[in-house]
Structure formats: C-alpha cells, structure tokens
Tab-separated table of C-alpha atoms and ligand atoms in Angstrom:
chain	number	residue	atom	x	y	z
A	11	MET	CA	-3.344	-15.002	13.155
A	12	ASN	CA	-1.744	-12.766	15.209
A	13	ASP	CA	-2.273	-13.405	17.962
A	14	ALA	CA	-4.371	-10.743	20.165
A	15	ALA	CA	-3.235	-7.127	20.617
A	16	ASP	CA	-5.076	-3.834	22.526
A	17	MET	CA	-5.428	-1.012	20.079
A	18	ASP	CA	-8.417	0.723	21.931
A	19	GLY	CA	-8.372	4.139	21.557
A	20	GLN	CA	-6.474	3.841	18.184
A	21	VAL	CA	-7.061	5.290	14.722
A	22	ALA	CA	-5.948	3.116	11.353
A	23	LEU	CA	-5.929	4.127	7.772
A	24	VAL	CA	-5.632	1.038	5.496
A	25	THR	CA	-5.566	1.691	1.922
A	26	GLY	CA	-7.434	-0.725	-0.716
A	27	ALA	CA	-9.815	-2.075	1.991
A	28	THR	CA	-12.686	-2.721	-0.130
A	29	GLY	CA	-11.856	-6.139	-0.769
A	30	GLY	CA	-9.033	-8.941	-0.503
A	31	ILE	CA	-5.358	-8.445	2.022
A	32	GLY	CA	-6.373	-5.218	2.727
A	33	ARG	CA	-9.863	-6.040	4.474
A	34	ALA	CA	-8.562	-9.326	6.217
A	35	THR	CA	-5.874	-6.238	7.499
A	36	ALA	CA	-8.841	-3.771	8.718
A	37	ARG	CA	-11.652	-5.870	9.750
A	38	ARG	CA	-8.342	-7.426	12.172
A	39	LEU	CA	-7.421	-4.915	13.891
A	40	GLY	CA	-11.314	-3.544	14.119
A	41	GLU	CA	-11.259	-6.718	16.395
A	42	PHE	CA	-8.056	-5.254	18.018
A	43	GLY	CA	-9.841	-2.233	18.865
A	44	ALA	CA	-9.168	-0.234	16.443
A	45	HIS	CA	-11.296	2.426	14.575
A	46	VAL	CA	-10.731	2.121	11.569
A	47	VAL	CA	-10.827	4.051	8.633
A	48	VAL	CA	-11.137	2.346	5.348
A	49	THR	CA	-10.788	3.314	1.861
A	50	GLY	CA	-10.905	2.094	-1.462
A	51	ARG	CA	-12.791	3.229	-5.055
A	52	SER	CA	-16.315	1.551	-4.357
A	53	ARG	CA	-18.575	2.669	-1.537
A	54	GLU	CA	-20.777	-0.799	-1.940
A	55	ARG	CA	-18.238	-2.879	-0.972
A	56	GLY	CA	-16.379	-0.415	1.193
A	57	GLU	CA	-18.908	-0.019	3.552
A	58	GLU	CA	-20.033	-4.110	3.398
A	59	THR	CA	-15.887	-3.643	5.764
A	60	VAL	CA	-17.467	-1.324	8.121
A	61	ARG	CA	-20.493	-4.252	7.810
A	62	ASP	CA	-17.964	-6.237	9.375
A	63	ILE	CA	-15.618	-4.144	11.327
A	64	GLU	CA	-18.860	-3.163	13.577
A	65	ARG	CA	-20.206	-6.675	13.116
A	66	ALA	CA	-16.947	-8.058	15.214
A	67	GLY	CA	-17.532	-5.484	17.394
A	68	GLY	CA	-15.581	-2.422	16.831
A	69	SER	CA	-15.755	0.354	14.419
A	70	ALA	CA	-14.406	1.715	11.649
A	71	GLN	CA	-15.954	4.494	8.603
A	72	PHE	CA	-15.256	4.095	4.856
A	73	PHE	CA	-13.718	7.263	2.824
A	74	ARG	CA	-13.957	6.934	-1.291
A	75	ALA	CA	-10.666	7.634	-3.242
A	76	ASP	CA	-10.135	6.859	-6.808
A	77	PHE	CA	-5.730	6.706	-6.622
A	78	ALA	CA	-5.693	7.837	-9.853
A	79	ALA	CA	-5.801	10.863	-9.146
A	80	MET	CA	-3.869	13.049	-6.849
A	81	ALA	CA	-6.066	15.754	-6.277
A	82	THR	CA	-8.310	12.651	-4.903
A	83	VAL	CA	-5.808	11.787	-3.079
A	84	ARG	CA	-4.953	15.108	-1.324
A	85	ALA	CA	-9.067	15.378	-0.951
A	86	LEU	CA	-9.146	12.124	0.989
A	87	ALA	CA	-5.710	13.427	3.401
A	88	ASP	CA	-8.093	16.413	4.209
A	89	GLU	CA	-10.395	14.565	5.154
A	90	PHE	CA	-9.557	12.222	7.348
A	91	ARG	CA	-7.383	15.605	8.619
A	92	ASP	CA	-11.168	17.388	9.655
A	93	ARG	CA	-12.039	14.563	11.323
A	94	TYR	CA	-9.283	12.857	13.108
A	95	ASP	CA	-6.502	13.667	15.027
A	96	ARG	CA	-4.396	11.157	15.381
A	97	LEU	CA	-3.211	8.544	13.272
A	98	ASP	CA	-1.714	5.487	14.555
A	99	VAL	CA	-0.812	3.461	12.105
A	100	LEU	CA	-0.685	3.823	8.245
A	101	VAL	CA	-1.005	0.468	6.558
A	102	ASN	CA	-0.709	1.098	2.521
A	103	ASN	CA	-2.157	-1.334	0.916
A	104	ALA	CA	-3.818	-0.765	-2.296
A	105	ALA	CA	-2.245	-1.688	-5.855
A	106	CYS	CA	-4.198	-2.574	-8.897
A	107	SER	CA	-2.271	-4.149	-11.732
A	108	ALA	CA	-3.611	-3.015	-15.247
A	109	ASP	CA	-3.337	-5.067	-18.423
A	110	ALA	CA	-3.450	-2.579	-20.899
A	111	ARG	CA	-0.596	0.692	-20.922
A	112	ARG	CA	-3.372	3.817	-19.703
A	113	LEU	CA	-2.136	6.800	-18.313
A	114	THR	CA	-3.746	8.803	-15.851
A	115	ALA	CA	-5.940	12.179	-15.980
A	116	ASP	CA	-2.857	13.292	-14.671
A	117	GLY	CA	-0.898	12.648	-17.077
A	118	HIS	CA	1.025	9.905	-15.153
A	119	GLU	CA	1.504	5.486	-15.853
A	120	LEU	CA	-1.380	4.495	-14.322
A	121	THR	CA	0.187	0.981	-12.097
A	122	LEU	CA	3.199	3.759	-10.705
A	123	ALA	CA	0.603	6.148	-9.829
A	124	VAL	CA	-2.243	3.806	-8.116
A	125	ASN	CA	1.097	1.968	-5.819
A	126	HIS	CA	3.674	4.167	-5.743
A	127	LEU	CA	2.865	8.043	-6.639
A	128	ALA	CA	-0.529	7.219	-4.198
A	129	PRO	CA	0.935	6.074	-0.996
A	130	TYR	CA	3.654	8.558	-1.646
A	131	LEU	CA	1.169	11.744	-1.695
A	132	LEU	CA	-0.844	10.460	1.005
A	133	THR	CA	2.276	9.537	3.745
A	134	HIS	CA	3.257	12.780	3.530
A	135	ASP	CA	0.023	14.905	3.829
A	136	LEU	CA	-0.304	12.503	6.990
A	137	LEU	CA	3.008	12.834	7.745
A	138	ASP	CA	1.793	16.066	10.990
A	139	VAL	CA	-0.963	14.004	12.530
A	140	LEU	CA	1.651	10.582	11.885
A	141	VAL	CA	3.720	12.256	14.128
A	142	GLU	CA	1.771	14.078	16.348
A	143	THR	CA	-0.033	10.019	17.764
A	144	PRO	CA	2.747	8.764	19.848
A	145	ASP	CA	4.214	5.642	18.345
A	146	ALA	CA	3.364	5.276	15.024
A	147	ARG	CA	3.925	3.185	12.181
A	148	ILE	CA	4.103	2.642	8.976
A	149	VAL	CA	3.161	-0.685	6.605
A	150	ASN	CA	3.906	-0.601	2.516
A	151	THR	CA	2.206	-3.208	1.035
A	152	SER	CA	5.432	-4.527	-1.220
A	153	SER	CA	5.965	-8.307	-2.874
A	154	THR	CA	8.169	-10.347	-4.331
A	155	VAL	CA	8.021	-9.460	-7.185
A	156	HIS	CA	9.826	-6.344	-6.479
A	157	ARG	CA	12.737	-8.312	-7.982
A	158	ARG	CA	11.964	-8.046	-11.534
A	159	GLY	CA	11.187	-4.630	-11.251
A	160	GLY	CA	12.894	-1.983	-13.161
A	161	VAL	CA	13.161	1.316	-12.728
A	162	ASP	CA	13.962	3.466	-15.739
A	163	LEU	CA	13.469	7.182	-14.462
A	164	ALA	CA	14.078	8.517	-17.585
A	165	ASP	CA	11.126	6.444	-19.374
A	166	LEU	CA	8.361	6.461	-16.070
A	167	ARG	CA	5.205	6.300	-18.652
A	168	LEU	CA	6.562	3.426	-20.066
A	169	GLU	CA	6.257	4.366	-23.415
A	170	SER	CA	7.429	1.390	-25.297
A	171	ASN	CA	6.629	-1.867	-25.241
A	172	TYR	CA	4.146	-2.291	-22.337
A	173	ASP	CA	3.681	-5.246	-19.977
A	174	ALA	CA	2.091	-5.733	-16.823
A	175	LEU	CA	3.922	-7.446	-15.162
A	176	ALA	CA	7.059	-4.944	-15.264
A	177	ALA	CA	4.797	-2.182	-15.094
A	178	TYR	CA	3.384	-4.589	-11.646
A	179	ALA	CA	6.811	-4.889	-10.472
A	180	ARG	CA	8.456	-2.026	-10.765
A	181	SER	CA	5.693	-0.638	-8.601
A	182	LYS	CA	6.317	-2.715	-5.786
A	183	LEU	CA	10.036	-2.284	-6.113
A	184	ALA	CA	9.634	1.547	-5.732
A	185	ASN	CA	7.458	0.397	-2.631
A	186	LEU	CA	10.821	-0.339	-0.894
A	187	LEU	CA	12.977	1.443	-2.094
A	188	PHE	CA	10.518	4.481	-0.806
A	189	THR	CA	10.112	2.944	2.280
A	190	THR	CA	13.690	2.006	2.909
A	191	GLU	CA	14.158	5.977	1.724
A	192	LEU	CA	12.125	7.221	4.553
A	193	ALA	CA	12.501	5.258	7.232
A	194	ALA	CA	16.216	6.366	6.411
A	195	ARG	CA	15.038	10.097	6.614
A	196	LEU	CA	13.498	9.622	9.451
A	197	ASP	CA	13.913	9.539	13.213
A	198	ASP	CA	10.616	8.572	15.299
A	199	ILE	CA	8.079	6.553	12.891
A	200	PRO	CA	8.601	3.053	11.847
A	201	VAL	CA	8.437	2.190	8.023
A	202	ASN	CA	8.404	-1.669	6.986
A	203	ALA	CA	6.919	-3.291	4.455
A	204	VAL	CA	5.763	-5.942	3.584
A	205	HIS	CA	4.824	-8.825	0.923
A	206	PRO	CA	2.188	-10.965	2.025
A	207	GLY	CA	2.101	-13.775	0.437
A	208	PHE	CA	0.766	-15.186	-3.169
A	209	VAL	CA	-3.172	-15.042	-2.581
A	210	PRO	CA	-4.777	-15.971	-6.198
A	211	GLY	CA	-7.705	-16.269	-4.859
A	212	SER	CA	-7.709	-11.197	-4.561
A	213	GLY	CA	-9.614	-9.769	-6.700
A	214	LEU	CA	-5.807	-8.209	-7.656
A	215	TYR	CA	-5.060	-10.814	-11.355
A	216	ARG	CA	-9.192	-9.385	-12.025
A	217	ASP	CA	-7.548	-7.718	-15.035
A	218	GLY	CA	-5.138	-8.929	-15.886
A	219	SER	CA	-3.879	-10.672	-19.334
A	220	LEU	CA	-6.359	-13.809	-19.675
A	221	PRO	CA	-3.355	-16.641	-19.410
A	222	VAL	CA	-2.990	-14.511	-15.748
A	223	ARG	CA	-6.665	-14.687	-14.751
A	224	LEU	CA	-6.222	-18.421	-16.007
A	225	PHE	CA	-3.275	-19.539	-13.602
A	226	THR	CA	-4.427	-18.082	-10.855
A	227	ALA	CA	-8.101	-19.115	-11.157
A	228	LEU	CA	-7.075	-22.809	-11.454
A	229	ALA	CA	-3.985	-21.559	-8.475
A	230	ALA	CA	-7.121	-20.855	-6.161
A	231	ARG	CA	-8.936	-24.190	-6.790
A	232	LEU	CA	-5.476	-25.604	-5.644
A	233	PRO	CA	-5.148	-26.304	-1.629
A	234	VAL	CA	-1.491	-26.131	-1.895
A	235	VAL	CA	-0.939	-23.312	-4.258
A	236	GLY	CA	-0.886	-19.567	-2.306
A	237	THR	CA	-2.360	-18.694	0.771
A	238	SER	CA	-5.511	-17.032	1.717
A	239	VAL	CA	-5.833	-13.133	2.260
A	240	ALA	CA	-6.758	-14.178	6.305
A	241	GLU	CA	-3.338	-15.757	6.248
A	242	ALA	CA	-1.522	-13.402	3.776
A	243	ALA	CA	-3.249	-10.344	5.996
A	244	ASP	CA	-0.891	-11.889	9.793
A	245	GLY	CA	2.116	-9.887	7.665
A	246	LEU	CA	0.830	-6.528	7.707
A	247	VAL	CA	-1.170	-6.595	11.041
A	248	ARG	CA	1.453	-8.057	12.868
A	249	LEU	CA	3.836	-4.569	11.495
A	250	ALA	CA	0.596	-2.412	11.933
A	251	VAL	CA	-0.003	-3.197	15.834
A	252	ALA	CA	3.230	-2.599	16.700
A	253	SER	CA	7.030	-2.393	15.549
A	254	ASP	CA	10.476	-2.957	16.822
A	255	THR	CA	12.033	-1.909	13.224
A	256	THR	CA	12.480	0.648	11.118
A	257	GLY	CA	13.415	-0.097	7.033
A	258	THR	CA	12.724	-3.699	7.026
A	259	TYR	CA	11.511	-5.911	4.067
A	260	PHE	CA	9.532	-8.536	5.298
A	261	GLU	CA	7.642	-11.912	3.839
A	262	GLY	CA	4.828	-12.350	5.884
A	263	ARG	CA	5.468	-12.546	9.198
A	264	GLU	CA	9.576	-12.769	8.723
A	265	PRO	CA	11.926	-10.196	7.942
A	266	ALA	CA	13.707	-10.955	4.226
A	267	HIS	CA	16.318	-9.492	1.500
A	268	PRO	CA	14.987	-6.532	-0.906
A	269	ASP	CA	16.888	-6.422	-4.104
A	270	PRO	CA	20.356	-5.274	-4.128
A	271	ARG	CA	18.774	-2.123	-5.649
A	272	VAL	CA	16.877	-0.991	-2.769
A	273	HIS	CA	20.148	-0.437	-0.914
A	274	ASP	CA	20.857	2.071	-3.704
A	275	ALA	CA	20.619	4.875	-2.093
A	276	ARG	CA	21.116	7.004	-5.573
A	277	LEU	CA	18.838	5.918	-6.864
A	278	ARG	CA	15.978	6.042	-3.526
A	279	GLU	CA	17.054	9.761	-4.402
A	280	HIS	CA	16.625	10.376	-7.311
A	281	LEU	CA	12.975	8.318	-7.228
A	282	TRP	CA	12.293	10.421	-4.428
A	283	ASN	CA	12.624	13.606	-5.963
A	284	VAL	CA	10.900	12.257	-9.369
A	285	SER	CA	8.435	11.595	-7.600
A	286	ALA	CA	8.176	14.714	-6.059
A	287	ALA	CA	7.579	16.391	-9.173
A	288	LEU	CA	5.681	14.321	-10.854
A	289	VAL	CA	3.006	15.092	-7.615
A	290	GLY	CA	3.578	18.423	-7.118
A	291	ILE	CA	5.308	18.792	-3.902
A	292	ASP	CA	8.765	19.801	-2.186
A	293	PRO	CA	10.739	16.865	-2.004
A	294	ASP	CA	12.882	17.998	0.572
A	295	TRP	CA	10.853	16.482	3.087
A	296	PRO	CA	10.076	15.206	6.003
B	1	LIG	N1	-2.786	-10.776	-4.266
B	1	LIG	C1	-1.256	-10.949	-3.794
B	1	LIG	O1	-1.146	-11.923	-4.856
B	1	LIG	C2	-0.350	-10.311	-4.122
B	1	LIG	C3	0.917	-10.088	-4.111
B	1	LIG	C4	2.387	-10.115	-3.479
B	1	LIG	C5	1.427	-8.423	-2.706
B	1	LIG	N2	-0.428	-8.554	-2.964
B	1	LIG	C6	-0.200	-7.027	-3.131
B	1	LIG	O2	-1.413	-6.718	-1.830
B	1	LIG	C7	-1.694	-5.542	-1.587
B	1	LIG	C8	-3.277	-6.024	-1.501
B	1	LIG	O3	-3.919	-6.669	-3.074
B	1	LIG	P1	-5.325	-7.860	-2.798
B	1	LIG	O4	-4.486	-9.250	-3.690
B	1	LIG	O5	-5.985	-7.608	-1.954
B	1	LIG	O6	-6.000	-7.259	-4.067
B	1	LIG	P2	-7.426	-6.853	-4.376
B	1	LIG	O7	-8.040	-7.833	-4.002
B	1	LIG	O8	-7.065	-6.361	-6.289
B	1	LIG	O9	-7.451	-5.358	-3.210
B	1	LIG	C9	-7.210	-4.237	-3.835
B	1	LIG	C10	-7.789	-2.779	-3.163
B	1	LIG	O10	-6.870	-1.516	-3.878
B	1	LIG	C11	-8.131	-1.182	-4.177
B	1	LIG	N3	-7.097	0.053	-5.228
B	1	LIG	C12	-7.456	-0.710	-6.775
B	1	LIG	N4	-7.218	-0.043	-7.578
B	1	LIG	C13	-7.656	1.487	-6.483
B	1	LIG	C14	-7.333	2.756	-6.821
B	1	LIG	N5	-7.822	3.469	-8.566
B	1	LIG	N6	-8.106	3.839	-6.004
B	1	LIG	C15	-7.799	3.789	-5.151
B	1	LIG	N7	-8.204	1.829	-4.275
B	1	LIG	C16	-7.604	1.370	-5.507
B	1	LIG	C17	-9.152	-2.444	-4.364
B	1	LIG	O11	-10.515	-1.353	-4.208
B	1	LIG	P3	-11.279	-1.029	-5.254
B	1	LIG	O12	-11.653	-2.378	-6.620
B	1	LIG	O13	-12.687	-0.468	-4.468
B	1	LIG	O14	-10.947	0.358	-5.591
B	1	LIG	C18	-8.788	-2.672	-3.097
B	1	LIG	O15	-9.441	-2.834	-2.066
B	1	LIG	C19	-1.459	-5.129	-2.774
B	1	LIG	O16	-0.230	-3.590	-2.629
B	1	LIG	C20	0.117	-6.267	-3.790
B	1	LIG	O17	0.080	-5.428	-4.615
B	1	LIG	C21	-0.321	-8.689	-4.127
C-alpha cells in the first residue's frame, strides 16, 4: 500500500481505467486529491470508476476512447486540452492482448496499436500541457513479459505465424524502448515504466486463448499465485505521485534490470521513427 500523498489541485490522466489495475490506480490518485481523467471504451464501466472516485471524496471525468484508432487518440488529446490547462501525471496503462491477429482500420496490428502506438501518440499530443505543468510525470505500464518480446521492424503487422503472447510481449518491449528513449530526450519530465505484477484476476486475459483463460482462471483462485489489482496499482501510484528518477524500469515498487535490448540506442531510435511514421507525426520530437 502506498503512503498517503497530497495531490490536491493536480490533474491526472489514467488510460484504461474502466477496470483492472488502471481503475485501482485512478481510485488511489482520486483519494489523494487529484482530479482524475479516466479513459476506456466502456462508458458504463468508465462511469462506474468515476462514481467510485466520487464516493471516496474525489473528483473524476470519463472520456470514451478506443485506442485502436489513432484519430480517436488525437481527439482524446484535443478534448483533454479543451477542458484542462494542466496535466500533472499521465499514466499510460490501457492495453489488450488479442487472441488472433487483427488489423485495425488504420492497418496496424491491433496489440501494437493499442499498447504502443496509442500511448506514443497520446504522449506526443499532450506533451506541451505536461511541459507547462510544474513537476509533471509520465508513467508507462510495461511487463516482465517484455523479455520474451522481439521487435522485427520489417514485420510490424505480424504477417506470418501470429502468436498472441509474442504480440503482447513485443508491445510491452516497445513500451520500455519508448520510455527509455523519451526519458533520454526529455530534460524536465521524469518518464518511468512499471511491471505491476501478475494479476490473473484482471480483464487482460479475458480475450486470451483457451489455455491462457483456463490457466489465469485457476491462478485467480489460488491465493499464492499472482497479486490483486489493488496491490498491482502500488508501483504505478508510487511513480504517479512523485518521481526522483527517469528512464527507470520498476517491477512493483523496486527498480529492476530490463532486457539489455532496452539499452540499444539504435533500436530505440528506429522504433521511435517507425512509430512516428505509422501514426503520421514528425519523428523529431520533443
Ligand atoms: N494483469 C497482469 O497480469 C499484467 C501483468 C503485467 C502488466 N500488465 C499491464 O497492466 C496494464 C493494465 O492491465 P490490466 O491487467 O488491468 O488489464 P484490464 O483489466 O484488461 O484493463 C485494461 C484497460 O485497458 C482498456 N483497453 C483495452 N483495450 C482498449 C482499447 N482498444 N482502447 C482503449 N482502452 C482499451 C480497458 O478498457 P475498455 O475495455 O473499457 O476499453 C481497461 O480499462 C496493462 O498495460 C497491462 O499490459 C498487466
């Protein structure tokens, strides 16, 4: 559990806060006094998160956004900027794990689009608000599974031999490559990434293959396996509240060593440039 913190007057944006670890994180930031903007596709579950935060004495607003479409990500950033003139913390948490290969309407592989391209673009589009806000922070949600990911920049659409875990692991490695590269490019805003822990009871495995669904359903019933959403939120909350480090990968609340490929500056730059091209922005940012 995080110690209490004072976030009165601050604005936090938590993506993927209609359930799971994102909802638990949003709740906690609301309890600390932040006004929390929560996003997701489900209006019903988004409004439930808002009510939860309000019941705990906080304030929140839900924005509906499907991260499979880059135009929607841009519209979310515009809507945010219309309503708010500060952003103290951006928590890029939304993610999915697609059981079968799907291409989005933009032509991107779905898991890469939702888990990597969307936070890449959202961060780009909100960066000026973050820069204008004193002591702003960025927290990205990765996973230990990043170590099993491969980034073949010639096959970003995963044309051959789709494997759900490989697609998810690739997106989580991309989260870390992005975190490290952005931290290297940004002087004033700490950018860190967290593996929250294995949470078999979250919604992430809902669309997994049958063996994955069976394994996680079993694991969710065994108290010794994995962790709860509330505990998993700890690492995100800690970095969302304040950060004295940047470009660091955490497992829970502890700094950890990421896969060595994360230190490959050429790979990071390559992915950065390809991502910019895929979402249609100038790679020369910030
Ligand atoms: N659970 C674990 O064991 C585990 C382990 C390591 C890392 N993580 C990471 O922790 C983060 C949270 O995962 P979780 O376990 O809390 O999963 P979750 O319960 O499935 O929550 C995922 C959130 O992302 C949103 N989302 C999914 N697809 C979306 C889309 N196309 N557009 C917009 N939002 C979308 C969902 O909202 P809607 O359905 O309303 O869109 C939901 O709010 C993820 O980044 C995940 O990779 C989880």
